[in-house]
Coordinates of C-alpha atoms and ligand atoms in Angstrom, one line a residue:
Chain J
M1 CA 34.9 -35.5 28.1
V2 CA 34.2 -32.0 26.6
G3 CA 31.7 -29.3 27.5
E4 CA 33.6 -27.4 30.2
I5 CA 32.6 -23.9 30.7
E6 CA 34.6 -21.0 32.3
V7 CA 33.1 -17.7 33.1
K8 CA 35.9 -15.3 33.8
D9 CA 35.1 -12.2 35.5
V10 CA 31.9 -11.3 33.6
V11 CA 30.3 -8.0 33.8
Q12 CA 27.2 -7.2 31.9
T13 CA 25.6 -3.9 32.0
F14 CA 22.6 -2.6 30.2
V15 CA 21.3 0.7 29.3
Q16 CA 17.5 0.8 30.4
P17 CA 14.7 2.5 28.4
D18 CA 14.8 5.5 30.8
G19 CA 18.6 6.0 30.0
E20 CA 19.9 4.5 33.5
K21 CA 22.6 2.0 33.5
L22 CA 21.8 -1.4 35.2
T23 CA 24.5 -3.9 36.1
A24 CA 22.9 -7.2 35.5
L25 CA 26.1 -9.2 36.2
N26 CA 28.9 -7.9 38.6
H27 CA 32.3 -9.6 38.0
V28 CA 31.0 -13.1 37.9
N29 CA 33.5 -16.2 38.0
L30 CA 32.2 -19.5 37.5
H31 CA 33.6 -22.9 36.6
I32 CA 31.2 -25.7 35.2
D33 CA 32.7 -29.2 34.7
A34 CA 32.4 -31.1 31.6
G35 CA 29.5 -33.4 31.8
S36 CA 27.8 -32.1 35.0
F37 CA 24.5 -30.7 35.7
V38 CA 24.4 -27.3 37.1
S39 CA 21.5 -25.3 38.1
F40 CA 20.9 -21.7 38.8
I41 CA 18.5 -20.4 41.1
G42 CA 17.5 -17.0 42.5
P43 CA 14.9 -14.4 42.4
S44 CA 13.7 -13.1 39.3
G45 CA 15.7 -10.1 37.8
C46 CA 18.9 -11.3 39.3
G47 CA 20.7 -12.2 35.8
K48 CA 20.2 -15.9 35.3
T49 CA 19.0 -15.5 31.8
T50 CA 21.5 -12.7 31.0
L51 CA 24.1 -15.5 32.2
L52 CA 22.8 -18.2 30.0
R53 CA 22.5 -15.9 26.8
L54 CA 26.3 -14.8 27.6
M55 CA 27.0 -18.8 27.5
A56 CA 25.0 -19.3 24.3
G57 CA 26.8 -16.5 22.5
L58 CA 23.6 -14.5 21.9
S59 CA 24.9 -11.4 23.8
K60 CA 28.5 -10.3 24.4
P61 CA 29.8 -9.5 27.8
T62 CA 30.7 -5.8 28.8
S63 CA 33.9 -7.1 30.1
G64 CA 35.3 -10.4 30.9
E65 CA 35.1 -13.6 28.8
L66 CA 33.5 -17.0 28.6
L67 CA 35.3 -20.2 27.4
L68 CA 34.1 -23.4 26.1
D69 CA 36.9 -26.2 26.5
G70 CA 39.3 -23.3 26.6
E71 CA 38.1 -21.5 23.6
K72 CA 36.4 -18.0 23.7
I73 CA 32.8 -17.9 23.1
K74 CA 32.2 -15.5 20.1
G75 CA 28.5 -16.3 19.0
P76 CA 25.7 -18.7 18.9
N77 CA 26.7 -22.1 17.7
H78 CA 25.2 -25.6 17.4
S79 CA 27.9 -26.6 20.3
R80 CA 25.7 -24.9 22.7
G81 CA 21.9 -25.7 22.7
L82 CA 19.2 -23.6 24.0
V83 CA 16.0 -24.3 25.3
F84 CA 13.8 -21.3 26.3
Q85 CA 10.9 -21.5 28.9
N86 CA 8.2 -21.3 26.1
P87 CA 8.9 -23.9 23.3
T88 CA 9.6 -21.2 20.4
L89 CA 9.0 -24.1 17.9
F90 CA 8.9 -23.1 14.1
P91 CA 5.1 -22.7 13.7
W92 CA 5.2 -23.3 9.8
L93 CA 7.2 -26.5 10.4
N94 CA 5.8 -29.8 11.5
I95 CA 7.4 -31.6 14.5
Y96 CA 9.4 -33.8 12.4
D97 CA 10.8 -30.8 10.4
N98 CA 11.4 -28.7 13.7
V99 CA 13.4 -31.6 15.2
A100 CA 15.2 -31.8 11.9
F101 CA 15.8 -28.2 11.4
G102 CA 19.6 -28.0 12.7
L103 CA 20.4 -31.0 10.7
R104 CA 19.2 -29.3 7.6
A105 CA 20.7 -26.2 8.5
R106 CA 24.1 -27.8 9.0
K107 CA 23.7 -29.8 5.7
I108 CA 24.0 -33.3 7.7
F109 CA 20.3 -34.1 7.3
K110 CA 21.1 -36.9 4.6
D111 CA 23.7 -38.6 6.7
R112 CA 21.6 -38.4 10.0
K113 CA 18.1 -38.6 8.7
N114 CA 17.3 -41.6 10.7
E115 CA 18.0 -40.0 14.0
V116 CA 15.1 -37.6 13.7
D117 CA 12.8 -40.6 14.5
E118 CA 15.0 -41.7 17.3
Y119 CA 14.8 -38.4 19.1
L120 CA 11.2 -38.0 18.5
K121 CA 11.0 -41.4 20.1
L122 CA 13.2 -40.4 22.9
V123 CA 11.1 -37.5 24.0
G124 CA 8.0 -39.6 23.4
L125 CA 6.6 -37.9 20.4
D126 CA 6.9 -40.7 17.9
G127 CA 3.4 -40.5 16.2
F128 CA 3.4 -36.8 16.1
A129 CA 5.8 -36.2 13.5
K130 CA 3.1 -34.7 11.2
A131 CA 1.6 -32.6 13.8
Y132 CA 1.9 -28.8 13.6
P133 CA 3.1 -27.0 16.7
H134 CA -0.2 -25.3 17.4
Q135 CA -1.9 -28.7 17.7
L136 CA 0.4 -30.0 20.6
S137 CA -0.1 -29.3 24.3
G138 CA 2.5 -27.3 26.3
G139 CA 4.2 -30.3 27.6
M140 CA 4.5 -31.9 24.2
A141 CA 5.8 -28.8 22.3
Q142 CA 8.6 -28.5 25.2
R143 CA 9.7 -32.0 24.5
A144 CA 9.9 -31.2 20.8
S145 CA 12.1 -28.2 21.3
L146 CA 14.3 -30.5 23.6
A147 CA 14.5 -33.2 20.9
R148 CA 15.3 -30.3 18.5
A149 CA 18.1 -29.0 20.6
I150 CA 19.9 -32.3 21.5
I151 CA 19.7 -33.9 18.0
G152 CA 22.5 -31.8 16.9
H153 CA 24.9 -33.3 19.9
P154 CA 25.6 -29.9 21.6
K155 CA 28.5 -30.0 24.2
V156 CA 26.5 -27.9 26.4
L157 CA 22.7 -27.9 27.0
L158 CA 21.4 -24.3 28.2
L159 CA 17.8 -24.7 29.7
D160 CA 16.2 -21.4 30.8
E161 CA 13.2 -22.5 33.1
P162 CA 12.3 -25.0 30.7
L163 CA 9.8 -26.7 32.7
G164 CA 8.4 -23.6 34.6
A165 CA 5.2 -23.7 32.3
L166 CA 4.2 -27.1 32.8
D167 CA 2.0 -28.7 35.3
A168 CA 3.5 -30.7 38.3
F169 CA 2.9 -34.2 36.7
T170 CA 4.5 -33.5 33.3
R171 CA 7.2 -31.6 34.9
M172 CA 8.1 -34.6 37.2
N173 CA 8.3 -36.8 33.8
M174 CA 10.4 -34.2 31.9
Q175 CA 12.9 -34.2 34.8
D176 CA 13.3 -37.8 34.5
E177 CA 13.6 -37.5 30.9
L178 CA 16.3 -34.9 31.2
L179 CA 18.4 -37.2 33.5
R180 CA 17.8 -40.1 31.2
I181 CA 19.1 -38.0 28.1
R182 CA 22.0 -36.7 29.9
K183 CA 23.0 -40.2 30.8
E184 CA 22.5 -41.6 27.1
K185 CA 23.9 -38.4 25.4
N186 CA 26.4 -37.4 28.0
M187 CA 26.3 -33.6 27.9
T188 CA 26.7 -30.8 30.3
M189 CA 23.6 -29.2 31.2
V190 CA 22.8 -25.8 32.7
M191 CA 19.5 -25.0 33.7
V192 CA 17.7 -21.9 35.3
T193 CA 15.0 -22.7 37.7
H194 CA 12.7 -21.2 40.2
D195 CA 12.2 -24.6 41.8
V196 CA 14.6 -25.6 44.7
D197 CA 13.2 -29.0 44.6
E198 CA 13.8 -29.4 41.0
A199 CA 17.4 -28.2 41.7
L200 CA 18.2 -30.5 44.1
Y201 CA 16.7 -33.5 42.3
L202 CA 18.6 -32.8 39.1
S203 CA 21.7 -31.0 39.9
D204 CA 25.4 -32.0 40.7
K205 CA 25.7 -28.3 41.6
I206 CA 23.3 -25.5 42.7
V207 CA 24.5 -21.7 42.1
V208 CA 22.3 -19.4 44.2
M209 CA 22.2 -15.9 42.7
S210 CA 21.4 -12.7 44.4
P211 CA 20.0 -9.5 42.6
R212 CA 21.3 -5.9 42.8
P213 CA 24.3 -6.0 42.5
A214 CA 23.7 -9.4 40.7
K215 CA 26.3 -11.7 41.8
I216 CA 26.8 -15.5 42.8
E217 CA 25.6 -15.9 46.5
W218 CA 26.6 -19.4 47.1
I219 CA 27.5 -22.4 45.2
T220 CA 26.7 -26.2 46.6
D221 CA 27.6 -29.5 45.9
V222 CA 24.6 -31.5 46.0
G223 CA 26.7 -34.6 46.4
L224 CA 24.0 -37.3 46.6
Y225 CA 24.1 -40.5 44.5
R226 CA 21.8 -41.0 41.8
P227 CA 19.3 -42.1 40.9
R228 CA 17.8 -39.8 44.0
A229 CA 14.3 -40.2 45.6
R230 CA 12.4 -37.4 45.4
N231 CA 11.8 -37.9 49.0
N232 CA 15.3 -38.2 50.3
P233 CA 15.8 -36.7 53.7
E234 CA 19.1 -35.1 52.8
F235 CA 17.0 -32.8 50.4
L236 CA 15.5 -31.1 53.3
R237 CA 18.6 -30.1 54.9
L238 CA 20.0 -28.7 51.7
R239 CA 16.6 -27.2 50.7
S240 CA 16.3 -25.1 53.9
K241 CA 19.9 -23.9 53.5
I242 CA 19.1 -22.7 50.1
L243 CA 16.0 -20.9 51.2
K244 CA 17.7 -19.4 54.0
T245 CA 20.5 -18.1 51.4
L246 CA 17.6 -17.0 48.9
N247 CA 15.9 -15.2 51.4
Y248 CA 19.0 -13.4 52.7
A249 CA 19.6 -12.7 48.9
G250 CA 16.0 -11.6 48.3
T251 CA 15.6 -8.7 50.7
E252 CA 15.0 -6.3 48.0
A253 CA 13.0 -8.9 45.4
E254 CA 10.6 -11.1 46.9
P255 CA 11.6 -14.6 45.9
E256 CA 9.4 -16.2 43.5
Y257 CA 9.5 -19.7 44.9
S258 CA 7.3 -19.0 47.8
I259 CA 3.8 -19.2 46.5
Chain Q
M1 CA -34.9 -25.9 8.7
G2 CA -36.6 -26.5 5.3
I3 CA -37.4 -23.4 3.4
K4 CA -33.9 -21.2 3.7
K5 CA -32.1 -23.5 1.1
W6 CA -35.1 -22.8 -1.3
L7 CA -35.0 -19.1 -0.9
P8 CA -33.1 -18.2 -4.0
A9 CA -35.1 -20.3 -6.2
L10 CA -38.2 -18.7 -4.5
V11 CA -37.1 -15.3 -5.1
S12 CA -36.2 -16.0 -8.6
A13 CA -39.5 -17.4 -9.3
A14 CA -41.2 -14.2 -7.6
A15 CA -38.7 -12.0 -10.1
I16 CA -39.9 -13.9 -13.1
I17 CA -43.7 -13.6 -12.2
L18 CA -42.9 -9.7 -11.6
Q19 CA -41.5 -9.4 -15.1
L20 CA -44.3 -11.2 -16.6
V21 CA -47.1 -9.4 -14.8
I22 CA -45.8 -5.9 -14.7
E23 CA -45.8 -4.1 -18.1
P24 CA -42.6 -1.7 -18.8
N25 CA -43.9 1.9 -18.7
G26 CA -42.3 2.7 -21.8
K27 CA -40.0 5.5 -20.5
H28 CA -37.1 3.4 -20.2
P29 CA -35.5 2.3 -23.5
L30 CA -36.2 -1.5 -24.0
A31 CA -33.5 -4.0 -25.0
Q32 CA -34.1 -5.9 -28.2
H33 CA -34.8 -9.1 -26.1
D34 CA -36.2 -10.0 -22.6
Y35 CA -32.5 -10.8 -21.7
Y36 CA -33.3 -10.3 -18.0
L37 CA -36.4 -12.8 -18.1
Y38 CA -34.2 -15.5 -19.9
F39 CA -31.4 -14.8 -17.4
S40 CA -34.0 -15.1 -14.3
I41 CA -35.2 -18.3 -15.5
I42 CA -31.5 -19.9 -15.9
I43 CA -30.7 -18.5 -12.3
G44 CA -34.0 -19.8 -11.1
A45 CA -33.3 -23.4 -12.7
V46 CA -29.7 -23.3 -11.3
T47 CA -30.7 -22.4 -7.8
L48 CA -33.4 -24.9 -7.8
M49 CA -30.8 -27.5 -8.8
C50 CA -28.3 -26.4 -6.1
A51 CA -30.9 -26.7 -3.5
A52 CA -32.1 -30.4 -4.4
G53 CA -28.5 -31.1 -4.9
G54 CA -27.9 -30.3 -1.2
I55 CA -30.5 -32.8 -0.3
M56 CA -28.4 -35.6 -2.1
N57 CA -25.0 -34.3 -1.0
K58 CA -24.8 -33.5 2.6
K59 CA -21.6 -31.6 2.3
F60 CA -22.6 -29.4 -0.7
G61 CA -26.1 -29.0 1.2
E62 CA -24.3 -27.3 4.3
K63 CA -22.1 -25.0 1.9
W64 CA -25.4 -24.0 -0.1
L65 CA -27.2 -23.4 3.0
F66 CA -24.6 -21.0 4.2
K67 CA -24.5 -19.3 0.7
A68 CA -28.3 -19.3 0.3
P69 CA -29.0 -16.0 1.9
F70 CA -26.3 -14.0 0.3
W71 CA -27.8 -15.4 -3.2
T72 CA -31.3 -14.4 -2.2
G73 CA -30.2 -10.8 -1.6
V74 CA -28.1 -10.5 -5.0
I75 CA -31.3 -11.9 -6.9
A76 CA -33.6 -9.7 -5.1
F77 CA -31.4 -6.6 -5.7
F78 CA -31.6 -7.0 -9.5
A79 CA -35.4 -7.7 -9.2
V80 CA -35.9 -4.5 -7.4
F81 CA -33.4 -2.7 -9.9
D82 CA -35.4 -4.0 -12.7
I83 CA -38.4 -2.6 -11.3
L84 CA -36.8 0.9 -10.6
T85 CA -35.6 1.0 -14.1
E86 CA -37.3 -0.7 -17.0
K87 CA -40.8 -1.3 -15.0
F88 CA -41.1 2.2 -13.4
C89 CA -38.4 4.3 -14.7
I90 CA -37.9 5.8 -11.3
L91 CA -33.9 6.1 -11.6
P92 CA -32.6 8.2 -14.6
A93 CA -32.6 6.0 -17.6
I94 CA -29.2 7.3 -19.0
Y95 CA -27.2 6.4 -15.9
F96 CA -29.2 3.4 -14.8
P97 CA -29.7 1.0 -17.5
S98 CA -31.8 -2.1 -16.7
P99 CA -30.4 -5.4 -16.1
S100 CA -31.9 -6.4 -19.7
R101 CA -29.9 -3.7 -21.4
I102 CA -26.7 -4.6 -19.4
L103 CA -27.1 -8.1 -20.3
E104 CA -27.6 -7.0 -24.0
A105 CA -24.5 -5.2 -24.0
I106 CA -22.7 -8.3 -22.9
A107 CA -24.4 -10.3 -25.4
E108 CA -23.7 -8.1 -28.2
D109 CA -20.2 -7.0 -27.4
H110 CA -19.0 -10.6 -26.3
E111 CA -16.4 -10.9 -28.8
L112 CA -14.9 -7.4 -28.2
L113 CA -15.2 -7.9 -24.4
I114 CA -13.3 -11.3 -24.8
K115 CA -10.7 -9.6 -26.7
C116 CA -10.2 -6.9 -24.0
L117 CA -10.2 -9.2 -21.2
M118 CA -7.2 -11.3 -22.8
Y119 CA -5.5 -7.9 -23.2
S120 CA -6.2 -6.9 -19.7
A121 CA -5.4 -10.3 -18.3
R122 CA -1.8 -10.3 -19.9
L123 CA -0.9 -6.6 -18.5
L124 CA -2.3 -7.5 -15.1
I125 CA -0.4 -10.7 -14.9
T126 CA 2.9 -9.5 -16.2
G127 CA 2.4 -6.3 -13.9
F128 CA 1.2 -8.2 -11.1
A129 CA 4.1 -11.0 -11.1
G130 CA 6.8 -8.3 -11.7
G131 CA 5.4 -5.9 -9.0
A132 CA 5.1 -8.9 -6.6
L133 CA 8.5 -10.3 -7.2
A134 CA 10.1 -6.8 -6.8
G135 CA 7.9 -6.1 -3.8
I136 CA 9.0 -9.4 -1.9
A137 CA 12.6 -8.9 -2.7
T138 CA 12.5 -5.2 -1.5
G139 CA 10.7 -6.1 1.5
I140 CA 13.1 -9.0 2.5
A141 CA 16.1 -6.5 2.0
I142 CA 14.6 -3.9 4.1
G143 CA 13.5 -6.3 6.9
F144 CA 17.0 -7.7 7.0
S145 CA 19.3 -5.0 6.1
K146 CA 19.5 -1.9 8.2
K147 CA 21.3 -0.1 5.5
T148 CA 18.7 -1.0 3.0
D149 CA 16.0 0.1 5.3
Y150 CA 17.7 3.5 6.2
W151 CA 17.7 4.7 2.3
V152 CA 15.1 2.8 0.8
S153 CA 12.1 3.2 3.5
P154 CA 12.0 7.0 3.2
I155 CA 11.8 6.7 -0.5
I156 CA 8.9 4.2 -0.2
R157 CA 7.1 6.2 2.0
I158 CA 7.4 9.2 -0.3
L159 CA 6.6 7.4 -3.4
G160 CA 3.8 5.0 -2.3
P161 CA 1.1 7.4 -1.8
I162 CA 1.5 9.3 -5.1
P163 CA -1.4 8.2 -7.4
S164 CA -0.4 6.2 -10.5
T165 CA -1.9 8.9 -12.6
A166 CA 0.7 11.4 -11.8
W167 CA 3.5 8.8 -13.4
I168 CA 2.1 8.8 -16.8
P169 CA 3.9 11.5 -18.5
L170 CA 7.3 10.2 -16.9
V171 CA 6.3 6.7 -17.6
L172 CA 5.4 7.3 -21.1
I173 CA 8.7 8.9 -22.1
S174 CA 10.7 6.4 -20.4
F175 CA 9.3 3.0 -21.8
P176 CA 9.5 1.9 -25.4
S177 CA 5.6 0.9 -25.7
A178 CA 2.4 1.7 -24.2
V179 CA 2.0 -2.0 -23.0
S180 CA 5.2 -2.0 -21.0
A181 CA 4.5 1.5 -19.5
S182 CA 1.1 0.1 -18.6
A183 CA 2.5 -3.0 -17.0
F184 CA 5.0 -0.9 -15.2
L185 CA 2.4 1.2 -13.6
I186 CA 0.5 -1.9 -12.3
G187 CA 3.9 -3.5 -11.2
L188 CA 4.4 -0.2 -9.4
A189 CA 1.0 -0.3 -7.6
V190 CA 1.5 -3.9 -6.6
W191 CA 5.1 -3.5 -5.3
F192 CA 4.2 -0.7 -2.9
P193 CA 1.9 -2.7 -0.4
T194 CA 3.8 -5.9 -1.1
T195 CA 7.0 -4.2 0.0
I196 CA 5.5 -2.7 3.2
M197 CA 3.7 -5.8 4.2
T198 CA 6.8 -8.0 3.6
S199 CA 9.4 -5.7 5.5
S200 CA 6.8 -5.3 8.3
G201 CA 6.2 -8.9 8.6
I202 CA 9.8 -9.4 8.9
K203 CA 10.4 -6.8 11.5
N204 CA 7.5 -8.3 13.6
I205 CA 9.1 -11.7 14.0
N206 CA 9.8 -12.4 17.5
N207 CA 13.6 -12.4 18.0
S208 CA 13.8 -15.5 19.9
I209 CA 13.1 -17.6 16.8
F210 CA 16.2 -16.4 15.1
E211 CA 17.9 -16.9 18.3
V212 CA 17.0 -20.5 18.5
S213 CA 17.9 -21.4 15.0
S214 CA 21.3 -19.6 15.5
T215 CA 21.9 -21.9 18.4
L216 CA 20.7 -24.8 16.0
G217 CA 23.5 -23.8 13.6
A218 CA 21.7 -21.8 11.1
G219 CA 23.9 -19.3 9.1
R220 CA 22.6 -15.9 7.9
M221 CA 21.3 -16.8 4.8
Y222 CA 19.5 -19.9 6.2
Q223 CA 17.9 -17.6 8.6
I224 CA 16.7 -15.1 5.9
F225 CA 15.1 -17.7 3.7
K226 CA 14.0 -20.7 6.1
V227 CA 13.3 -18.8 8.9
G228 CA 12.4 -15.0 8.0
V229 CA 10.5 -15.6 4.7
P230 CA 8.2 -18.3 6.1
S231 CA 7.6 -16.3 9.1
A232 CA 6.7 -13.4 7.3
M233 CA 4.3 -15.3 4.8
P234 CA 0.9 -14.4 6.4
S235 CA 1.8 -10.8 6.1
M236 CA 3.2 -11.1 2.9
F237 CA -0.1 -12.4 1.8
I238 CA -2.0 -9.5 2.9
G239 CA 0.4 -7.3 0.9
L240 CA -0.3 -9.4 -2.3
F241 CA -4.2 -8.9 -1.7
N242 CA -3.9 -5.4 -1.4
G243 CA -1.7 -5.4 -4.5
I244 CA -4.3 -7.3 -6.3
C245 CA -7.0 -4.6 -5.4
S246 CA -4.7 -1.6 -6.5
S247 CA -3.4 -3.4 -9.5
F248 CA -7.4 -3.3 -10.8
I249 CA -7.7 0.2 -9.9
T250 CA -4.5 1.1 -11.9
L251 CA -5.6 -1.1 -14.8
M252 CA -8.1 1.7 -15.4
T253 CA -5.5 4.4 -15.4
A254 CA -3.0 2.2 -17.3
E255 CA -5.2 1.6 -20.4
M256 CA -5.9 5.1 -20.7
I257 CA -2.5 5.6 -22.2
G258 CA -2.5 4.4 -25.8
A259 CA -4.1 1.2 -25.3
K260 CA -5.9 -0.5 -28.3
Y261 CA -7.9 -2.9 -26.5
G262 CA -8.6 -3.8 -22.6
I263 CA -11.5 -3.8 -20.2
G264 CA -10.5 -0.4 -18.7
W265 CA -10.0 1.1 -22.3
Y266 CA -13.4 -0.4 -23.1
V267 CA -15.1 1.3 -19.8
N268 CA -13.2 4.4 -20.6
W269 CA -14.4 4.5 -24.1
Q270 CA -18.2 3.3 -23.4
K271 CA -18.3 6.4 -20.6
E272 CA -17.2 8.8 -23.1
M273 CA -20.0 7.7 -25.6
M274 CA -22.5 8.0 -22.6
S275 CA -23.7 4.2 -23.3
Y276 CA -23.8 3.2 -19.6
A277 CA -25.1 -0.3 -20.1
N278 CA -21.8 -1.1 -21.8
V279 CA -19.8 0.7 -19.0
Y280 CA -21.8 -1.6 -16.4
A281 CA -20.9 -4.7 -18.6
G282 CA -17.3 -3.9 -18.4
L283 CA -17.3 -3.1 -14.8
I284 CA -19.2 -6.4 -13.9
I285 CA -16.5 -8.3 -15.9
I286 CA -13.7 -6.6 -14.0
A287 CA -15.5 -7.4 -10.7
V288 CA -15.8 -11.0 -11.6
L289 CA -12.2 -11.2 -12.7
C290 CA -10.9 -9.6 -9.4
S291 CA -13.0 -11.7 -7.3
L292 CA -11.8 -14.9 -9.2
L293 CA -8.2 -13.8 -8.7
I294 CA -8.7 -13.1 -5.1
T295 CA -10.3 -16.5 -4.5
L296 CA -7.3 -18.1 -6.3
L297 CA -5.0 -16.3 -4.1
F298 CA -7.1 -17.4 -1.0
K299 CA -7.0 -21.0 -2.1
I300 CA -3.0 -20.6 -2.6
R301 CA -2.9 -18.9 0.9
D302 CA -4.8 -21.9 2.4
K303 CA -2.4 -24.4 1.0
V304 CA 0.8 -22.4 1.8
L305 CA -0.2 -21.7 5.4
V306 CA -1.9 -24.8 6.6
W307 CA 0.1 -24.6 9.6
Q308 CA -1.5 -21.7 10.9
K309 CA -4.9 -23.1 10.5
G310 CA -6.9 -22.0 13.5
V311 CA -4.0 -19.7 14.7
I312 CA -4.7 -16.6 12.9
K313 CA -8.1 -15.8 10.8
W314 CA -8.6 -12.6 8.7
Ligands
ADP401 N1 18.5 -6.2 26.6 C1 18.3 -5.8 28.1 N2 18.2 -4.6 28.2 C2 18.0 -3.9 29.3 N3 17.9 -4.6 30.6 C3 18.1 -5.7 30.5 C4 18.0 -6.6 29.0 N4 18.2 -7.8 29.5 C5 17.9 -8.0 30.9 N5 17.9 -6.8 31.3 C6 17.7 -6.7 32.9 O1 18.9 -7.1 33.5 C7 18.4 -7.9 34.8 C8 18.5 -9.3 34.6 O2 17.6 -9.9 33.8 P1 17.7 -11.3 33.7 O3 18.8 -12.1 33.4 O4 16.5 -11.6 32.4 O5 16.9 -12.1 34.9 P2 16.4 -13.3 35.6 O6 16.3 -14.3 34.2 O7 17.3 -13.8 36.6 O8 14.9 -13.3 35.9 C9 16.9 -7.4 34.7 O9 16.7 -6.4 35.7 C10 16.5 -7.0 33.2 O10 15.6 -5.8 33.5
MG402 MG1 14.9 -15.4 33.1

């Protein structure tokens, strides 16, 4: 099994526009098992995106290090796929070419050409191959960006609030799709979310983070069997516990899950 | 609904009647033939056929209906111009030749004008192609390399606003022939806006699009040419449009330096001879050429940028 991530004593500080220093991550240690589904939850501004970007290799930690399968993460690479909250598709490419982008960039398109249709089908976009991104709805575009990220068989899929902008219905469909893809393709998934129910439905492990100083507040093993029912009574118990932790964590920043 | 599509033909008919009814007052020099009358009859016939054709072909009919008010205005403008010049001589005759005299200048000089057109076209095409390619290359270099940006951008900001006339002495001694010197001046005029728009297009690309491509396994070169260039394409086209406009302005200047033929040369020469009918003839040809080129570039842009149909309009 591959796709194990180790976060070792990571500190990330930023210099704000006003010149002041801000510690976004303060000595974070974390271990993510290969093949597991881990969710990060916490009020906005507590460093979730920062942590995910470090795992992707898009930025370098101020101190500490991150490892993938024992090797230091030095920069972005196709072994760690990334899906943002907004789909960020390439607007000048149609959906087929968007999904095929990584294969072409790595010059393996010829060998794996037939997989493009397979992945389009996997996310339910067969029939939209020729469409351009601006012709798709938000949910469809997000599914296309998911297909684009997983077609390269990343060891780890990093998801930064990937379903946040979707309506409740599409959202539930996409959640099931994520689980199906994970089962089929066997990859580690790390997701940032605002939605406690979503985290409970999907995750093996939930990491609750708190802001200022940004750190990990609590890690819980969900430990429920799959497939899970959305109305599992055990959810309620865990849910209130997470909310309590979040409330405590969010004494300064209003948590965003309470609408 | 009915009358709008017939308006251009109706106004043409009115223009023809006016020309037949109103006698020239004699102060304005007359052309050898009634060129404007013949021209109006042709235009009247063409607009009549367009309106009739629109009834047969629905798609063409809609296009024609959209354009009809514009052509009505153009035809009316020339009719009024004719009245102000040839018919009542209200405008000074030297500087405002009648439509008939402008058409006469085109008819009489058409061989020379075609030759000039060829010369100018060659100059424009070489200058434009060279300037556009150099501009796109410089723009990409500035957009992606901080070092190039640091050293080249200030130079562009200083050189850009200098009018091309100022370069003439320098260019004349540095180039082997007048043609190459003129082509260089036109290239310079195209290079400047193309560079600016290409580099600013690249700098304005949302960084997340590069980040996503790097997590998909794209290397630096692949990112530059497969992500940066297509993203900056809309902005690049704006630069090229500006380039076409400034290349036509520069053509006039460029053809002042030792050119033997060329539309710009023709206009300058006729201006010195005070034959303004010929000046206008040359200007009309330049305007038509310029608008044809812009239309062509529009067509190319619509092909290249199908993906942004309905996203950005300008
Ligand atoms: N590039 C950056 N420069 C300066 N400050 C940053 C930068 N990226 C993030 N921050 C700050 O770090 C903190 C954590 O941000 P982020 O990781 O985006 O939070 P979250 O994703 O949990 O909402 C925020 O206060 C944010 O303003
Ligand atoms: Mg975030």
